[in-house]
XYZ file of N, CA, C and O in Angstrom:
764
model
N -10.754 21.468 110.725
C -12.264 21.990 110.283
C -12.061 23.518 109.775
O -12.892 23.781 108.756
N -11.282 24.294 110.286
C -11.056 25.620 109.999
C -10.526 25.597 108.537
O -11.050 26.511 107.648
N -9.840 24.839 108.281
C -8.891 24.714 106.859
C -9.948 24.314 105.908
O -9.930 24.809 104.700
N -10.831 23.252 106.349
C -11.776 22.777 105.222
C -12.931 23.870 105.080
O -12.958 23.936 103.613
N -13.426 24.819 105.996
C -14.065 26.041 105.639
C -13.428 26.943 104.702
O -14.093 27.455 103.634
N -12.086 27.264 104.848
C -11.416 28.041 104.092
C -11.371 27.341 102.720
O -11.460 28.201 101.648
N -11.116 26.205 102.461
C -10.893 25.504 101.364
C -12.340 25.749 100.661
O -12.229 25.798 99.450
N -13.359 25.260 101.427
C -14.805 25.062 100.477
C -15.206 26.780 100.135
O -15.569 26.897 99.093
N -14.744 27.769 100.809
C -15.122 29.088 100.467
C -14.257 29.372 99.274
O -14.902 30.274 98.380
N -13.172 28.948 99.220
C -12.061 29.275 97.896
C -12.743 28.655 96.662
O -12.929 29.246 95.746
N -13.123 27.575 96.896
C -13.627 26.744 95.792
C -15.064 27.331 95.387
O -15.188 27.573 93.953
N -15.950 27.685 96.462
C -17.060 28.364 96.038
C -16.907 29.780 95.199
O -17.453 30.097 94.206
N -15.803 30.433 95.556
C -15.412 31.792 95.158
C -15.182 31.483 93.495
O -15.335 32.391 92.729
N -14.252 30.486 93.394
C -13.938 30.016 91.993
C -14.826 29.825 91.038
O -15.065 30.232 89.997
N -15.872 29.034 91.690
C -16.905 28.514 90.799
C -17.972 29.604 90.578
O -18.351 29.666 89.299
N -18.240 30.633 91.422
C -19.125 31.573 91.353
C -18.338 32.731 90.089
O -18.829 32.995 89.095
N -17.138 32.674 90.101
C -16.506 33.491 89.234
C -16.399 33.149 87.782
O -16.322 33.729 86.761
N -16.251 31.719 87.758
C -16.362 31.066 86.488
C -17.795 31.061 85.860
O -17.907 31.198 84.672
N -18.670 30.952 86.586
C -20.123 30.941 86.170
C -20.676 32.475 85.855
O -21.883 32.550 85.258
N -19.930 33.503 86.335
C -20.629 34.584 86.356
C -19.621 35.449 85.421
O -18.595 35.751 85.596
N -20.397 36.023 84.315
C -19.528 36.936 83.216
C -20.176 38.042 83.134
O -21.661 38.377 83.265
N -19.474 39.109 82.633
C -19.966 40.392 82.329
C -19.757 40.640 80.748
O -18.684 40.278 80.058
N -20.728 41.455 80.223
C -20.643 41.687 78.805
C -20.880 43.342 78.653
O -21.476 44.054 79.524
N -20.284 44.005 77.815
C -20.525 45.289 77.717
C -22.026 45.397 76.969
O -22.369 44.396 76.285
N -22.593 46.470 77.381
C -24.086 46.778 76.797
C -23.959 47.960 76.209
O -23.632 49.076 76.812
N -24.625 48.058 74.876
C -24.829 49.231 74.411
C -26.090 48.892 73.469
O -26.295 48.006 72.761
N -26.791 49.947 73.418
C -28.196 49.993 72.754
C -28.177 51.447 71.871
O -28.509 52.461 72.573
N -27.779 51.539 70.654
C -27.283 52.545 70.139
C -28.232 52.722 68.532
O -27.222 52.707 67.702
N -29.401 53.001 68.592
C -30.232 53.265 67.291
C -29.616 54.250 66.533
O -29.330 55.269 67.268
N -29.326 54.303 65.169
C -28.868 55.180 64.350
C -27.568 56.002 65.044
O -27.215 56.903 64.824
N -26.751 55.016 65.537
C -25.397 55.651 66.044
C -24.439 54.490 66.062
O -24.777 53.368 66.586
N -23.139 54.599 65.919
C -22.206 53.383 65.873
C -21.196 53.711 67.081
O -20.391 52.907 67.397
N -21.651 54.757 67.837
C -20.888 54.843 69.050
C -22.002 55.243 70.414
O -22.767 55.933 70.005
N -21.513 54.736 71.374
C -22.241 55.065 72.594
C -21.698 54.823 73.810
O -20.620 53.991 73.810
N -22.056 55.327 74.889
C -21.273 54.927 76.101
C -21.725 53.502 76.689
O -22.762 53.045 76.573
N -20.656 52.822 77.037
C -20.870 51.313 77.319
C -21.227 51.298 78.696
O -20.619 51.852 79.574
N -21.945 50.349 78.910
C -22.323 49.819 80.481
C -22.051 48.358 80.454
O -21.553 47.869 79.588
N -22.227 47.814 81.594
C -21.898 46.138 81.955
C -23.140 45.561 82.335
O -23.993 46.113 83.001
N -23.387 44.386 81.681
C -24.481 43.638 82.091
C -23.917 42.219 82.505
O -23.007 41.577 81.954
N -24.679 41.598 83.549
C -24.392 40.239 84.096
C -24.855 39.419 82.865
O -26.129 39.414 82.548
N -24.251 38.134 82.809
C -24.597 37.210 81.904
C -24.601 35.883 82.195
O -23.566 35.679 83.097
N -25.334 35.195 81.890
C -25.209 33.607 82.226
C -24.256 32.802 81.808
O -23.345 32.158 82.346
N -24.158 32.924 80.335
C -23.294 32.264 79.396
C -21.815 32.937 79.479
O -21.537 34.051 80.039
N -20.868 32.476 78.937
C -19.563 32.899 78.856
C -19.091 33.634 77.484
O -17.904 33.931 77.372
N -20.231 33.829 76.763
C -20.134 34.632 75.469
C -20.787 36.086 75.459
O -21.728 36.099 75.969
N -20.196 36.942 74.908
C -20.754 38.259 74.524
C -20.976 38.506 73.022
O -20.274 37.864 72.155
N -21.591 39.361 72.604
C -21.794 39.889 71.149
C -21.819 41.187 70.903
O -22.133 42.108 71.795
N -21.542 41.540 69.761
C -21.469 42.931 69.217
C -22.347 42.676 67.837
O -21.659 41.905 66.832
N -23.212 43.527 67.863
C -24.163 43.393 66.431
C -24.034 44.795 65.760
O -24.562 45.788 66.248
N -23.701 44.691 64.376
C -23.879 45.962 63.576
C -25.033 45.875 62.668
O -25.101 44.857 61.931
N -25.718 47.034 62.461
C -26.883 46.914 61.629
C -26.692 48.205 60.649
O -26.066 49.278 61.161
N -27.283 47.921 59.486
C -27.291 49.223 58.648
C -28.700 48.959 57.826
O -29.236 48.023 57.498
N -29.341 50.040 57.785
C -30.588 50.185 57.074
C -30.513 51.592 56.070
O -30.139 52.559 56.394
N -31.012 51.182 54.798
C -31.116 52.186 54.020
C -32.735 52.362 53.400
O -33.164 51.341 53.169
N -33.344 53.544 53.650
C -34.686 53.593 53.208
C -34.898 55.024 52.618
O -34.754 56.177 53.176
N -34.960 54.749 51.328
C -35.283 55.896 50.260
C -34.412 57.116 50.641
O -34.700 58.104 50.527
N -32.957 56.775 50.545
C -32.128 57.957 50.573
C -31.563 58.049 52.021
O -30.667 58.743 52.223
N -32.155 57.466 52.969
C -31.674 57.788 54.574
C -30.797 56.551 54.738
O -31.328 55.481 54.732
N -29.758 57.015 55.586
C -29.013 55.772 56.235
C -28.902 55.807 57.432
O -28.931 56.723 58.150
N -29.216 54.611 58.195
C -29.024 54.509 59.394
C -28.140 53.195 59.836
O -28.128 52.014 59.472
N -27.025 53.603 60.606
C -26.241 52.674 61.195
C -26.373 52.625 62.783
O -26.450 53.447 63.249
N -26.484 51.315 63.274
C -26.880 51.190 64.619
C -25.840 50.182 65.196
O -25.526 49.170 64.533
N -25.845 50.294 66.458
C -24.653 49.204 67.175
C -25.421 48.627 68.501
O -26.206 49.393 69.249
N -25.265 47.499 68.504
C -25.879 46.644 69.712
C -25.083 45.841 70.412
O -24.281 44.897 69.825
N -24.632 45.842 71.646
C -23.787 45.049 72.426
C -24.537 44.224 73.703
O -25.308 45.149 74.306
N -24.281 43.053 73.911
C -25.108 42.535 75.008
C -24.395 41.075 75.164
O -23.744 40.538 74.599
N -25.231 40.394 76.012
C -24.890 38.953 76.087
C -25.320 38.150 74.845
O -25.981 38.469 74.009
N -24.406 37.350 74.487
C -24.586 36.631 73.236
C -25.879 35.889 73.144
O -26.470 35.236 74.001
N -26.236 36.064 72.049
C -27.735 35.138 71.315
C -27.093 34.322 70.519
O -26.637 34.442 69.351
N -26.776 32.883 70.999
C -25.965 31.947 70.167
C -26.631 31.786 69.007
O -25.902 31.543 67.980
N -28.043 31.870 68.661
C -28.402 31.490 67.386
C -28.120 32.507 66.302
O -28.352 32.154 65.089
N -27.676 33.646 66.691
C -27.144 34.727 65.847
C -25.364 34.630 65.575
O -25.355 35.445 64.776
N -25.040 34.178 66.355
C -23.385 34.199 66.472
C -22.887 34.113 64.958
O -23.447 32.891 64.300
N -22.196 35.008 64.420
C -21.536 34.789 63.129
C -22.568 35.036 62.058
O -22.062 35.014 60.687
N -23.887 35.521 62.214
C -24.696 35.797 61.168
C -24.338 36.932 60.331
O -24.000 37.947 60.810
N -24.615 36.779 59.235
C -24.420 38.063 58.164
C -25.424 38.104 57.278
O -25.726 37.400 56.323
N -26.427 38.928 57.691
C -27.908 38.987 57.015
C -28.049 40.122 55.931
O -27.478 41.289 56.089
N -28.500 39.943 54.844
C -28.847 40.825 53.993
C -30.349 40.817 53.408
O -30.674 39.701 53.123
N -30.997 41.748 53.197
C -32.331 41.879 52.402
C -32.372 43.262 51.565
O -31.783 44.183 51.949
N -32.917 43.266 50.538
C -33.195 44.317 49.524
C -34.487 44.358 48.880
O -34.930 43.134 48.716
N -34.801 45.475 48.647
C -35.874 45.970 48.021
C -35.653 47.053 47.239
O -34.553 47.735 47.451
N -36.567 47.377 46.324
C -36.127 48.579 45.268
C -35.244 49.861 45.906
O -34.292 49.945 45.421
N -35.912 50.294 47.044
C -35.233 51.646 47.522
C -35.013 51.219 49.200
O -34.986 52.216 49.836
N -34.910 50.106 49.438
C -34.702 49.708 50.881
C -33.668 48.502 51.025
O -33.510 47.560 50.180
N -32.952 48.810 51.953
C -31.858 47.813 52.096
C -31.402 47.567 53.935
O -31.719 48.470 54.432
N -31.439 46.459 54.375
C -31.087 45.981 55.572
C -30.067 44.929 55.638
O -30.240 44.052 54.993
N -28.961 45.184 56.587
C -28.082 44.351 56.689
C -27.528 44.333 57.924
O -27.500 45.304 58.761
N -26.924 43.083 58.505
C -26.338 43.163 59.857
C -25.361 42.036 60.044
O -25.183 41.361 59.084
N -24.391 42.277 61.042
C -23.584 41.358 61.282
C -23.336 40.888 62.701
O -23.355 41.935 63.534
N -23.465 39.752 63.177
C -23.232 39.505 64.569
C -21.897 38.870 64.949
O -21.570 37.744 64.449
N -20.973 39.424 65.847
C -19.792 39.006 66.077
C -20.010 38.525 67.409
O -20.278 39.259 68.339
N -19.484 37.120 67.839
C -19.527 36.767 69.196
C -18.288 36.439 69.769
O -17.097 36.140 68.876
N -17.963 36.554 71.014
C -16.680 36.176 71.544
C -16.630 35.475 73.075
O -17.836 35.762 73.505
N -15.593 34.946 73.333
C -15.805 34.100 74.676
C -14.933 34.931 75.963
O -14.069 35.628 75.555
N -15.525 35.028 76.849
C -15.061 35.729 77.907
C -15.653 36.978 78.430
O -16.381 37.683 77.582
N -15.426 37.264 79.752
C -16.088 38.451 80.370
C -15.474 39.724 79.649
O -14.207 39.902 79.439
N -16.415 40.595 79.301
C -16.102 42.027 78.744
C -15.368 41.913 77.504
O -14.332 42.737 77.186
N -15.493 40.852 76.627
C -14.751 40.742 75.452
C -15.380 41.307 74.341
O -14.569 41.636 73.220
N -16.572 41.853 74.399
C -17.243 42.555 73.382
C -16.719 44.064 73.069
O -17.599 44.756 73.324
N -15.521 44.106 72.897
C -14.980 45.626 72.752
C -14.971 45.988 71.219
O -14.616 47.239 71.255
N -15.470 45.293 70.464
C -15.400 45.673 69.067
C -16.259 46.830 68.648
O -16.938 47.262 69.330
N -15.769 47.465 67.524
C -16.491 48.573 67.004
C -17.437 48.111 66.030
O -17.543 47.069 65.791
N -18.087 49.128 65.513
C -19.141 48.835 64.258
C -18.265 48.308 63.112
O -17.236 48.443 62.705
N -18.921 47.180 62.667
C -18.263 46.402 61.597
C -19.354 45.666 60.806
O -20.083 44.862 61.329
N -19.418 45.893 59.543
C -20.226 45.093 58.792
C -19.552 44.982 57.150
O -19.379 45.649 56.532
N -19.230 43.708 57.162
C -18.587 43.146 55.834
C -19.518 43.548 54.575
O -20.660 43.697 54.675
N -18.824 43.841 53.561
C -19.528 44.204 52.206
C -20.476 43.013 51.700
O -20.022 41.816 51.885
N -21.489 43.399 51.145
C -22.178 42.552 50.216
C -21.776 42.378 49.009
O -21.635 43.275 48.387
N -21.683 41.146 48.404
C -21.335 41.057 47.094
C -22.236 41.721 46.076
O -23.688 41.198 45.945
N -21.996 42.526 45.121
C -23.188 43.301 44.443
C -23.176 42.543 42.951
O -24.233 42.643 42.254
N -22.897 41.133 42.925
C -22.814 40.594 41.611
C -24.239 39.749 41.682
O -24.821 39.011 42.377
N -24.947 40.146 40.519
C -26.463 39.243 40.317
C -26.176 37.789 40.476
O -25.234 37.166 39.990
N -26.968 37.212 41.251
C -26.763 35.568 41.267
C -27.842 34.779 40.382
O -27.945 33.864 40.509
N -28.809 35.567 39.694
C -29.851 34.780 38.833
C -31.158 34.656 39.371
O -31.993 34.231 38.769
N -31.144 34.906 40.816
C -32.526 35.079 41.474
C -33.284 36.177 41.307
O -32.653 37.326 41.245
N -34.535 36.266 40.900
C -35.327 37.319 40.865
C -36.510 37.362 41.741
O -37.062 36.154 41.826
N -37.113 38.317 42.448
C -37.995 38.270 43.511
C -38.909 39.476 43.063
O -38.601 40.564 42.604
N -40.025 39.253 43.644
C -41.134 40.590 43.544
C -40.331 41.651 44.447
O -39.855 41.226 45.592
N -40.687 42.944 43.880
C -40.143 43.973 44.774
C -41.104 44.876 44.963
O -41.541 45.675 43.975
N -41.589 45.038 46.502
C -42.526 45.973 46.653
C -42.401 46.648 47.850
O -41.695 45.897 49.029
N -42.672 47.877 48.017
C -42.735 48.343 49.346
C -43.751 49.461 49.678
O -44.142 50.375 48.881
N -44.904 48.977 50.553
C -46.079 49.931 50.907
C -45.899 50.256 52.393
O -45.660 49.391 53.255
N -46.325 51.406 52.536
C -46.538 52.029 53.746
C -47.597 52.330 54.103
O -48.414 52.748 53.156
N -48.295 51.967 55.276
C -49.639 52.516 55.649
C -50.698 51.431 56.003
O -51.507 51.625 56.426
N -50.129 50.070 55.703
C -51.167 49.129 55.818
C -50.292 47.758 56.038
O -49.052 47.767 55.624
N -51.126 46.762 56.551
C -50.279 45.546 56.862
C -50.790 44.358 55.988
O -50.545 43.171 56.081
N -51.598 44.617 54.865
C -52.069 43.830 53.697
C -50.721 43.452 52.884
O -49.921 44.224 52.793
N -50.771 42.421 52.057
C -49.875 42.185 51.119
C -49.814 43.153 50.220
O -50.648 43.644 49.660
N -48.327 43.486 49.936
C -48.120 44.368 48.965
C -48.006 44.038 47.634
O -47.284 43.127 47.333
N -48.954 44.422 46.955
C -48.997 43.794 45.420
C -47.783 44.539 44.553
O -47.785 45.655 44.542
N -47.462 43.615 43.660
C -46.524 44.346 42.779
C -46.387 43.421 41.561
O -46.502 42.321 41.314
N -46.013 44.161 40.485
C -45.467 43.717 39.161
C -43.934 43.819 38.886
O -43.445 43.341 38.115
N -43.332 44.768 39.787
C -41.915 44.821 39.826
C -41.161 43.597 40.209
O -41.711 42.814 41.200
N -40.007 43.612 39.681
C -39.010 42.448 40.246
C -37.794 42.966 40.528
O -37.434 44.036 39.785
N -36.871 42.392 41.331
C -35.746 42.807 41.559
C -34.644 41.728 41.319
O -34.883 40.589 41.534
N -33.562 41.941 40.889
C -32.480 41.030 40.515
C -31.653 40.849 41.883
O -30.972 41.846 42.361
N -31.733 39.661 42.409
C -30.980 39.457 43.671
C -29.468 39.350 43.374
O -29.034 39.010 42.413
N -28.770 39.875 44.537
C -27.247 39.863 44.319
C -26.505 39.122 45.490
O -27.232 38.786 46.480
N -25.361 38.511 45.342
C -24.554 37.977 46.395
C -25.078 37.011 46.984
O -25.685 35.971 46.335
N -25.190 36.875 48.324
C -26.015 35.581 49.216
C -27.281 35.828 49.132
O -27.917 34.684 49.636
N -27.777 36.811 48.720
C -29.324 36.925 48.717
C -30.082 35.895 47.665
O -30.104 36.201 46.518
N -30.476 34.745 48.008
C -30.578 33.729 47.149
C -32.178 33.174 47.347
O -32.514 32.252 46.641
N -33.083 33.952 47.742
C -34.511 33.530 48.177
C -35.430 34.992 48.242
O -34.757 35.998 48.460
N -36.601 34.622 48.209
C -37.606 36.166 48.166
C -38.088 35.798 49.618
O -38.301 35.165 50.073
N -38.620 37.187 50.017
C -39.243 37.231 51.347
C -40.675 38.346 51.101
O -40.577 39.056 50.158
N -41.454 38.090 52.172
C -42.665 38.689 52.266
C -42.747 39.084 53.683
O -42.712 38.266 54.579
N -42.874 40.243 54.087
C -42.574 41.042 55.455
C -43.453 41.871 55.833
O -43.747 43.112 54.908
N -44.511 41.897 56.943
C -45.265 42.930 57.137
C -44.938 43.174 58.708
O -44.816 42.372 59.624
N -45.080 44.420 59.079
C -44.443 44.898 60.581
C -45.254 46.191 60.841
O -45.339 47.079 59.939
N -45.510 46.569 62.170
C -45.492 47.742 62.603
C -44.076 48.177 63.022
O -43.428 47.522 63.761
N -43.524 49.233 62.502
C -41.996 49.634 62.750
C -42.019 51.107 62.563
O -42.763 51.842 62.357
N -40.745 51.515 63.047
C -40.248 52.944 62.979
C -38.904 52.994 62.647
O -38.009 52.201 63.095
N -38.482 54.046 61.940
C -36.890 54.469 62.004
C -36.621 55.414 62.764
O -37.633 56.349 63.300
N -35.600 55.702 63.547
C -35.253 56.714 64.202
C -35.695 57.962 63.841
O -35.553 58.617 62.905
N -36.386 58.611 64.911
C -36.904 60.019 64.729
C -38.243 60.181 63.913
O -38.756 61.075 63.749
N -38.903 58.832 63.712
C -40.068 58.708 62.890
C -41.211 58.292 63.958
O -40.993 57.344 64.810
N -42.611 58.609 63.623
C -43.462 57.968 64.310
C -43.543 56.451 63.825
O -43.151 55.971 62.600
N -44.365 55.434 64.632
C -44.583 54.083 64.288
C -45.394 54.209 63.025
O -46.542 55.139 62.923
N -45.215 53.325 62.134
C -45.983 53.073 60.686
C -46.180 51.626 60.451
O -45.239 50.813 61.026
N -46.983 51.341 59.606
C -47.319 50.089 59.262
C -46.751 49.701 57.714
O -46.631 50.681 57.002
N -45.798 48.697 57.603
C -45.089 48.402 56.389
C -45.277 47.001 55.872
O -45.440 46.080 56.743
N -45.301 47.089 54.512
C -45.479 45.703 53.811
C -44.334 45.630 52.682
O -44.427 46.737 51.919
N -43.473 44.674 52.870
C -42.499 44.714 51.804
C -41.979 43.358 51.423
O -42.264 42.195 52.064
N -41.586 43.370 50.063
C -41.136 41.903 49.336
C -39.975 42.414 48.585
O -39.789 43.591 48.207
N -39.012 41.406 48.613
C -37.824 41.561 48.099
C -36.990 40.275 48.099
O -37.230 39.202 48.204
N -35.659 40.542 48.042
C -34.508 39.539 48.070
C -33.856 39.406 49.667
O -33.873 40.357 50.187
N -33.724 38.295 50.179
C -33.098 38.048 51.307
C -32.200 36.811 51.228
O -32.281 36.001 50.512
N -31.354 36.967 52.249
C -30.165 35.441 52.504
C -30.707 34.623 53.513
O -31.682 35.152 54.396
N -30.376 33.573 53.904
C -30.769 32.732 54.662
C -30.520 33.063 56.197
O -31.236 32.982 57.146
N -29.704 33.916 56.694
C -29.167 34.580 57.851
C -30.349 35.560 58.396
O -30.798 35.491 59.223
N -30.676 36.185 57.352
C -31.819 37.356 57.557
C -33.141 36.811 57.695
O -33.994 37.213 58.427
N -33.379 35.458 57.094
C -34.642 34.786 57.150
C -34.927 34.311 58.702
O -35.913 34.302 59.073
N -33.873 34.010 59.221
C -33.850 33.219 60.765
C -33.415 34.617 61.838
O -33.654 34.112 63.078
N -33.506 35.667 61.354
C -33.000 36.660 62.383
C -34.421 37.309 62.892
O -35.286 37.404 62.284
N -34.331 37.631 64.079
C -35.579 38.224 64.816
C -35.690 39.629 64.346
O -34.887 40.450 65.193
N -36.383 39.905 63.560
C -36.537 41.494 63.174
C -36.944 42.285 64.181
O -36.831 43.410 64.261
N -37.559 41.740 65.422
C -37.849 42.409 66.439
C -36.562 43.107 67.220
O -36.698 44.081 68.064
N -35.530 42.419 66.885
C -34.010 42.864 67.535
C -33.507 44.014 66.511
O -32.422 44.384 66.775
N -34.130 44.420 65.609
C -33.643 45.282 64.670
C -33.623 46.712 65.246
O -34.743 47.201 65.441
N -32.617 47.321 65.507
C -32.606 48.733 66.304
C -33.207 49.715 65.522
O -32.910 49.932 64.366
N -34.380 49.985 66.031
C -35.337 51.119 65.233
C -36.014 50.863 64.087
O -36.141 51.722 63.398
N -36.073 49.450 63.819
C -36.949 49.280 62.527
C -38.046 48.483 62.961
O -38.931 49.039 62.959
N -38.086 47.386 63.180
C -39.344 46.533 63.335
C -39.482 46.399 64.760
O -38.880 46.441 65.795
N -41.012 46.719 65.096
C -41.525 46.757 66.628
C -42.440 45.625 66.790
O -42.346 45.027 67.906
N -43.279 45.331 65.859
C -44.195 44.158 65.915
C -44.587 43.497 64.662
O -45.369 43.873 64.011
N -43.871 42.462 64.426
C -43.952 41.894 63.499
C -45.333 41.040 63.138
O -45.624 40.292 64.162
N -45.799 41.205 61.954
C -47.199 40.698 61.762
C -46.885 39.236 60.964
O -47.566 38.500 60.959
N -45.856 39.479 60.034
C -45.674 38.190 58.925
C -44.612 38.205 58.525
O -43.963 39.407 58.067
N -43.817 37.071 58.459
C -42.370 36.909 57.620
C -42.558 35.568 57.013
O -42.590 34.590 57.713
N -42.247 35.696 55.828
C -42.050 34.506 55.033
C -40.808 34.598 54.086
O -40.721 35.655 53.193
N -40.076 33.640 53.819
C -38.879 33.508 53.175
C -39.047 32.211 52.220
O -39.447 31.353 52.610
């Protein structure tokens, strides 16, 4: 009987160790480095998300590490408006504490792809931003978007934004509430 109890304890410990994973956790708006902590995860995958935002001359690079969001694994999103760009890349890995990667953002192809979209950037309201301007879409950005949110960039107060421009399919399915230091309360997104 004693051997059976020891055997069951060993099996239980093995099962718990297999089902319990840790990932590194970093939430670093406008920084590509930060002190890592550890977080318990249910799944066996971790992720590292690199984000880049360009807004009228200001560059913001951000890093996020956490348990994997399977719907985003491998995503390379891009959107562009006249003086605004947002890009992200999500790398997922298998195993406990595997998300040791650094900031990584593959280049976007700058070649025009023939798609043209309305290009508008309005700050201060959540109404549709009207425009006569167009932008030539490039690389993987093969569709148009209309986006309205309450958001903020690091170091700035919350503002209302209404934006139109080019986007790729990965960015269309991205939850912009996850965008570090950008969107806080999405009101409307159409691709």
